[in-house]
XYZ file of C-alpha atoms in Angstrom:
250
model
C -44.474 113.312 -47.868
C -43.101 110.958 -45.252
C -41.742 107.816 -46.883
C -41.111 104.267 -45.667
C -37.448 103.389 -44.907
C -36.834 100.202 -46.884
C -34.106 97.571 -47.241
C -33.675 95.142 -50.140
C -32.152 91.741 -49.319
C -31.491 89.864 -52.568
C -28.437 87.871 -53.604
C -28.649 88.496 -57.380
C -27.267 91.870 -58.457
C -29.502 92.074 -61.526
C -32.615 91.309 -59.449
C -31.646 93.983 -56.900
C -31.194 96.540 -59.682
C -34.557 95.658 -61.238
C -36.393 95.916 -57.935
C -34.614 99.176 -57.065
C -35.535 100.740 -60.393
C -39.164 99.644 -60.142
C -39.484 100.983 -56.602
C -37.937 104.332 -57.493
C -40.140 104.724 -60.563
C -43.479 103.282 -59.414
C -43.515 103.325 -55.588
C -42.788 106.833 -54.257
C -43.948 105.699 -50.781
C -40.625 103.952 -50.164
C -37.087 105.176 -49.652
C -34.347 102.568 -50.062
C -31.860 102.980 -47.209
C -29.721 99.899 -47.917
C -29.257 96.860 -50.170
C -27.816 93.511 -49.087
C -26.867 90.312 -50.868
C -27.154 87.776 -48.020
C -28.787 87.330 -44.630
C -25.647 88.268 -42.677
C -25.534 91.684 -44.349
C -29.312 91.875 -44.029
C -29.245 91.425 -40.269
C -26.591 94.125 -39.861
C -28.543 96.539 -42.064
C -31.769 95.939 -40.134
C -30.055 96.574 -36.805
C -28.419 99.738 -38.170
C -31.332 101.351 -40.034
C -34.403 100.039 -38.168
C -36.463 99.955 -41.398
C -40.246 99.788 -41.643
C -40.201 97.545 -44.718
C -37.946 94.831 -46.152
C -38.024 93.227 -49.571
C -36.691 89.775 -48.857
C -35.677 87.122 -51.370
C -36.766 83.699 -50.119
C -33.858 81.609 -51.398
C -30.306 82.905 -50.885
C -26.832 81.515 -50.172
C -25.852 81.077 -46.496
C -29.483 80.833 -45.373
C -32.941 81.736 -46.625
C -35.403 84.494 -45.764
C -36.821 82.581 -42.819
C -33.366 82.057 -41.320
C -32.923 85.818 -41.359
C -36.240 86.460 -39.605
C -35.343 83.961 -36.881
C -32.145 85.933 -36.197
C -34.093 89.138 -35.433
C -35.040 89.430 -31.774
C -37.767 92.055 -32.058
C -39.332 92.382 -35.504
C -40.718 95.878 -36.024
C -40.916 95.882 -39.818
C -43.202 94.566 -42.553
C -41.848 92.118 -45.127
C -42.652 91.681 -48.793
C -41.151 88.376 -49.881
C -39.735 88.043 -53.385
C -39.595 84.511 -54.687
C -39.546 82.192 -57.645
C -42.487 79.827 -57.289
C -41.956 77.450 -54.378
C -44.872 75.426 -53.045
C -43.718 75.096 -49.465
C -42.887 78.787 -49.167
C -46.046 80.087 -50.858
C -48.271 77.939 -48.646
C -46.572 79.162 -45.466
C -46.790 82.772 -46.648
C -50.497 82.434 -47.428
C -51.189 80.866 -44.024
C -49.565 83.838 -42.300
C -51.262 86.434 -44.560
C -47.836 87.677 -45.647
C -47.276 89.619 -48.833
C -45.143 88.232 -51.620
C -44.394 88.882 -55.272
C -43.198 86.300 -57.751
C -40.192 86.509 -60.026
C -40.070 87.927 -62.634
C -41.544 90.913 -60.849
C -44.844 92.250 -62.173
C -45.053 96.031 -61.727
C -48.767 96.021 -60.919
C -48.309 93.318 -58.258
C -45.433 95.296 -56.776
C -47.489 98.485 -56.616
C -50.401 96.671 -54.960
C -48.188 94.988 -52.369
C -46.484 98.269 -51.443
C -49.826 100.084 -51.248
C -51.309 97.478 -48.898
C -48.216 97.361 -46.701
C -48.126 101.160 -46.484
C -51.733 101.171 -45.259
C -50.948 98.519 -42.661
C -47.864 100.319 -41.384
C -50.079 103.252 -40.452
C -52.473 101.207 -38.336
C -50.729 98.003 -37.204
C -48.952 97.580 -33.908
C -45.528 95.983 -33.624
C -47.203 93.172 -31.666
C -49.391 92.282 -34.674
C -46.356 92.197 -36.961
C -44.561 89.838 -34.578
C -47.598 87.538 -34.349
C -47.782 87.175 -38.132
C -44.063 86.432 -38.350
C -44.277 83.884 -35.530
C -47.104 82.049 -37.325
C -45.067 82.005 -40.533
C -41.959 80.562 -38.894
C -43.901 77.991 -36.852
C -45.754 76.713 -39.930
C -42.451 76.105 -41.706
C -41.379 73.654 -39.022
C -42.192 70.003 -39.547
C -44.745 68.400 -37.247
C -45.911 71.733 -35.884
C -49.591 72.420 -35.262
C -50.373 74.656 -38.204
C -52.066 77.980 -37.708
C -53.584 80.385 -40.199
C -53.826 84.175 -39.994
C -57.317 85.245 -41.077
C -57.629 88.894 -42.194
C -60.789 90.566 -40.866
C -62.264 94.015 -41.408
C -60.618 95.354 -38.249
C -57.366 93.333 -38.105
C -56.757 89.596 -38.117
C -57.402 86.435 -36.110
C -55.010 83.512 -35.634
C -56.729 80.124 -35.758
C -55.465 76.543 -35.386
C -56.078 74.692 -38.652
C -57.644 71.735 -36.878
C -60.321 74.018 -35.397
C -61.786 74.883 -38.817
C -64.849 72.766 -39.660
C -65.898 74.361 -42.953
C -65.726 77.452 -45.161
C -68.530 79.136 -47.074
C -68.379 81.674 -49.907
C -69.758 85.128 -49.066
C -69.244 87.266 -52.201
C -65.632 88.517 -51.935
C -65.431 87.293 -48.343
C -65.349 83.825 -46.779
C -67.266 82.615 -43.727
C -65.208 80.351 -41.449
C -67.117 78.017 -39.114
C -65.038 76.806 -36.179
C -65.198 73.920 -33.736
C -66.184 76.246 -30.880
C -69.338 77.245 -32.831
C -68.013 80.691 -33.756
C -68.260 82.181 -37.246
C -65.644 84.514 -38.678
C -66.070 86.683 -41.778
C -62.693 86.813 -43.530
C -61.527 89.321 -46.148
C -60.489 86.823 -48.809
C -62.320 84.751 -51.398
C -63.144 81.068 -51.161
C -60.964 80.477 -54.239
C -57.939 81.799 -52.321
C -58.507 79.253 -49.551
C -59.203 76.438 -52.010
C -55.682 76.936 -53.390
C -54.086 77.439 -49.977
C -55.700 74.605 -48.011
C -55.897 71.923 -50.673
C -53.191 69.667 -49.198
C -54.368 69.886 -45.589
C -57.509 67.726 -45.376
C -59.720 70.418 -46.903
C -61.794 69.744 -50.013
C -64.002 72.005 -52.094
C -67.239 70.063 -52.539
C -69.383 72.853 -54.013
C -68.849 76.253 -55.595
C -69.819 77.738 -52.216
C -68.332 75.233 -49.775
C -65.009 73.823 -48.564
C -65.068 71.218 -45.791
C -62.514 69.821 -43.380
C -62.605 66.107 -44.180
C -61.832 65.257 -40.538
C -65.221 66.664 -39.466
C -67.502 64.843 -41.905
C -70.093 62.827 -39.966
C -72.120 61.271 -42.784
C -72.952 61.446 -46.491
C -76.398 61.199 -48.062
C -76.633 60.031 -51.668
C -78.119 62.174 -54.413
C -77.193 63.763 -57.729
C -74.350 65.362 -55.856
C -75.433 64.391 -52.407
C -75.197 66.097 -49.048
C -72.685 65.997 -46.201
C -73.513 66.241 -42.525
C -70.721 67.810 -40.504
C -69.939 67.020 -36.872
C -71.246 70.430 -35.777
C -74.707 69.502 -37.101
C -74.507 71.603 -40.267
C -75.346 70.274 -43.733
C -73.381 71.013 -46.903
C -74.525 70.285 -50.450
C -72.117 68.463 -52.764
C -72.189 69.483 -56.426
C -72.449 66.692 -59.003
C -69.173 67.819 -60.615
C -67.276 67.423 -57.321
C -68.880 64.216 -56.084
C -66.121 62.025 -57.576
C -63.421 63.954 -55.667
C -65.272 63.303 -52.424
C -65.715 59.588 -53.207
C -62.040 59.219 -54.115
C -61.074 60.520 -50.712
C -63.128 57.883 -48.896
C -62.063 55.070 -51.198
């Protein structure tokens, strides 16, 4: 069986050993070709081995994971980020549809991340990998126009955040309604986007709806009430979420 050449970039020796042991025991798809403890070593190893996959710790001495990615001219590999919980990093990773696992590493999460990445390596082009990485790095910059990578059934779309008018639950999918009147069916749940978008002018007003507060045109009173959006659509507000909506406008 052909395996995936893999590099681990992690500054803590114990964490590297744990990840190595888990990969060798539970993820036969990967072959570890090198291990590095900082981004300088990581860059050299990437240039030498040309891996298909990197496990990359987010916070390290002498620069973080994103500093390393900015040093690479032509990214041809997938990345699984390894991180202790960090709000700014997790949000950027979710926007770019990147894979990450939290410390301490959960074996099941590790197996799932490797399985998904292995499937993508077989079908994704290097151009797609570079687009996702570019979105990630741009979103980390202050005052940048944020973008989000939206996974679809046949790939992904990159959308400016300010073009999203509203989101609607569709079983295990989410319907995105955009300013240009297009609708996109995205392969993630509404709950995922509630957590990801909560600090960026998006509010869940109903179990089936999230709205961009910048595109609300009017509100009609009721038990929960109803919102009219600037695209002419109407969204019900649940009684349990009415107070959150009122707080925003007050």
